[in-house]
Coordinates of C-alpha atoms in Angstrom, one line a residue:
M1098 CA -24.9 -8.8 -41.6
S1099 CA -23.2 -10.6 -38.7
T1100 CA -24.5 -10.7 -35.1
P1101 CA -22.2 -10.4 -32.2
P1102 CA -21.4 -13.7 -30.5
Q1103 CA -23.5 -14.5 -27.5
T1104 CA -21.8 -15.2 -24.2
S1105 CA -23.3 -17.7 -21.9
G1106 CA -23.5 -17.0 -18.2
S1107 CA -23.1 -13.7 -16.4
P1108 CA -21.2 -10.7 -17.7
G1109 CA -19.1 -10.7 -14.5
P1110 CA -19.2 -11.2 -10.7
R1111 CA -21.7 -9.3 -8.7
Q1112 CA -20.6 -6.5 -6.3
R1113 CA -22.4 -8.0 -3.3
T1114 CA -20.5 -11.3 -3.7
V1115 CA -17.1 -9.6 -4.2
E1116 CA -17.5 -7.2 -1.3
A1117 CA -18.8 -9.9 1.1
G1118 CA -15.9 -12.2 0.1
V1119 CA -13.3 -9.5 0.7
A1120 CA -14.8 -8.6 4.0
L1121 CA -14.7 -12.2 5.1
F1122 CA -11.1 -12.6 3.9
V1123 CA -10.0 -9.5 5.8
L1124 CA -12.0 -10.7 8.8
A1125 CA -10.0 -14.0 8.7
L1126 CA -6.7 -12.0 8.6
G1127 CA -7.9 -10.1 11.7
V1128 CA -8.8 -13.2 13.5
I1129 CA -5.4 -14.8 12.7
T1130 CA -3.7 -11.6 14.1
I1131 CA -5.8 -11.8 17.3
V1132 CA -5.0 -15.5 17.8
G1133 CA -1.3 -14.9 17.2
S1134 CA -1.3 -12.0 19.6
L1135 CA -3.0 -14.0 22.3
K1136 CA -0.3 -16.7 22.0
V1137 CA 2.5 -14.2 22.6
G1138 CA 0.7 -12.1 25.2
I1139 CA -1.4 -9.0 25.1
G1140 CA -1.0 -7.8 28.6
W1141 CA 1.3 -5.3 30.2
A1142 CA 4.7 -6.3 31.6
E1143 CA 7.2 -4.4 33.8
E1144 CA 9.0 -3.1 30.8
G1145 CA 5.8 -2.1 29.0
P1146 CA 3.3 -3.8 26.7
K1147 CA 3.9 -7.4 25.7
S1148 CA 4.7 -8.1 22.0
G1149 CA 1.1 -9.0 21.2
F1150 CA -0.5 -5.9 22.7
F1151 CA -0.6 -3.6 19.7
P1152 CA -1.2 -6.3 17.1
F1153 CA -4.2 -7.6 19.2
W1154 CA -5.9 -4.2 19.1
V1155 CA -5.1 -3.7 15.4
G1156 CA -6.6 -7.2 14.7
L1157 CA -9.7 -6.3 16.8
I1158 CA -10.2 -3.1 14.8
V1159 CA -9.8 -5.0 11.5
V1160 CA -12.3 -7.6 12.6
L1161 CA -14.9 -5.0 13.7
A1162 CA -14.4 -3.0 10.4
S1163 CA -14.8 -6.3 8.4
V1164 CA -18.0 -7.1 10.2
V1165 CA -19.3 -3.6 9.3
N1166 CA -18.2 -4.0 5.7
F1167 CA -19.8 -7.5 5.5
V1168 CA -23.2 -6.1 6.7
R1169 CA -22.9 -3.2 4.3
A1170 CA -22.1 -5.6 1.5
L1171 CA -25.3 -7.5 2.2
A1172 CA -27.3 -4.3 1.7
I1173 CA -26.0 -3.9 -1.9
S1174 CA -28.5 -4.8 -4.7
P1175 CA -27.9 -8.5 -5.6
G1176 CA -27.9 -7.7 -9.4
R1177 CA -25.3 -4.9 -9.3
L1178 CA -22.3 -5.8 -11.4
F1179 CA -18.8 -5.5 -9.9
A1180 CA -16.9 -5.7 -13.2
E1181 CA -17.1 -7.4 -16.5
W1182 CA -14.9 -10.5 -17.1
G1183 CA -13.0 -8.5 -19.8
Q1184 CA -12.2 -5.8 -17.3
L1185 CA -11.0 -8.4 -14.8
A1186 CA -8.7 -9.9 -17.5
E1187 CA -7.0 -6.5 -17.7
V1188 CA -6.5 -6.5 -13.9
R1189 CA -5.1 -10.0 -14.2
K1190 CA -2.3 -8.7 -16.4
V1191 CA -0.9 -6.8 -13.4
V1192 CA -1.9 -9.2 -10.6
I1193 CA -0.2 -12.3 -11.9
P1194 CA 3.2 -10.7 -12.7
M1195 CA 3.1 -9.1 -9.2
A1196 CA 2.4 -12.4 -7.6
I1197 CA 5.3 -14.0 -9.5
Y1198 CA 7.5 -11.0 -8.4
V1199 CA 6.6 -11.5 -4.7
S1200 CA 7.2 -15.2 -5.0
A1201 CA 10.6 -14.6 -6.7
V1202 CA 12.0 -12.1 -4.2
P1203 CA 13.1 -14.7 -1.6
W1204 CA 14.9 -16.7 -4.3
L1205 CA 16.3 -14.0 -6.6
G1206 CA 16.5 -11.1 -4.2
I1207 CA 14.6 -7.8 -4.5
Y1208 CA 17.0 -6.2 -7.0
L1209 CA 17.0 -8.9 -9.8
S1210 CA 13.2 -9.5 -9.3
S1211 CA 12.5 -5.8 -9.6
A1212 CA 14.6 -5.5 -12.7
L1213 CA 12.7 -8.4 -14.3
L1214 CA 9.3 -7.0 -13.3
I1215 CA 10.1 -3.5 -14.6
A1216 CA 11.4 -4.9 -17.8
G1217 CA 8.5 -7.2 -18.3
F1218 CA 5.9 -4.5 -17.6
M1219 CA 7.7 -2.0 -19.9
R1220 CA 8.0 -4.4 -22.8
W1221 CA 4.7 -6.2 -22.4
L1222 CA 2.2 -3.5 -21.3
G1223 CA 4.1 -0.4 -22.2
R1224 CA 5.5 -1.7 -25.5
Y1225 CA 8.7 0.4 -25.0
G1226 CA 11.8 -0.4 -27.0
W1227 CA 14.7 -2.5 -25.6
P1228 CA 17.2 0.4 -25.0
L1229 CA 14.8 2.3 -22.8
T1230 CA 13.5 -0.9 -21.1
L1231 CA 17.0 -2.1 -20.2
C1232 CA 18.1 1.4 -19.1
I1233 CA 15.2 1.9 -16.7
S1234 CA 15.0 -1.7 -15.5
L1235 CA 18.6 -1.7 -14.5
A1236 CA 18.8 1.9 -13.2
L1237 CA 15.9 1.7 -10.8
P1238 CA 17.2 -1.3 -8.8
I1239 CA 20.7 0.3 -8.7
L1240 CA 19.1 3.5 -7.4
T1241 CA 17.1 1.5 -4.9
Y1242 CA 20.3 -0.3 -3.7
V1243 CA 22.3 2.9 -3.3
T1244 CA 19.4 4.7 -1.5
F1245 CA 18.5 1.9 0.9
E1246 CA 21.7 -0.1 1.4
R1247 CA 24.3 2.7 1.2
W1248 CA 22.6 5.8 2.4
F1249 CA 19.9 4.6 4.8
L1250 CA 21.9 1.4 5.8
V1251 CA 18.7 -0.7 5.4
P1252 CA 19.4 -4.2 4.0
L1253 CA 16.9 -5.5 1.6
P1254 CA 16.5 -9.2 0.5
K1255 CA 19.4 -10.3 -1.6
G1256 CA 19.7 -13.2 -4.0
P1257 CA 22.5 -15.1 -5.8
I1258 CA 23.4 -12.2 -8.1
E1259 CA 24.1 -9.9 -5.2
D1260 CA 26.1 -12.6 -3.5
W1261 CA 28.1 -13.2 -6.6
L1262 CA 28.8 -9.4 -6.9
G1263 CA 29.6 -9.2 -3.2
L1264 CA 26.9 -6.7 -2.4

């Protein structure tokens, strides 16, 4: 009879730590927004509010909400588990490709990057066959192009393929 392997360390991060960390990260984003707004001006000009007026107030709301979330996080039981490491590994399967996608958009454009992301997810996570994968991963960026660029006249980031095609 075999025994399951023992794992050393904790089964995963604690909820208090994760929630406090996220609250502090979002608080930092709010502070950055406030500082940037103060640099461009938050007052009222003859033509209306200056460009930092609305971002300043949004940043202030974000900071206040983050402080509330941080205080609430400290009230959580220190031993409460956020997620097991295996569960977080499943999340990583989506987060890492999405980060690569976001990084690729400025270089490859949104259409090629989207086609590669869709194809990757369909083959790797969905285990779909090549015909359906190629059909969907090519059709969706084309539909997006027609919808935004042609119908709504909203340009989206383009890369070398779109330049080559003259789009």
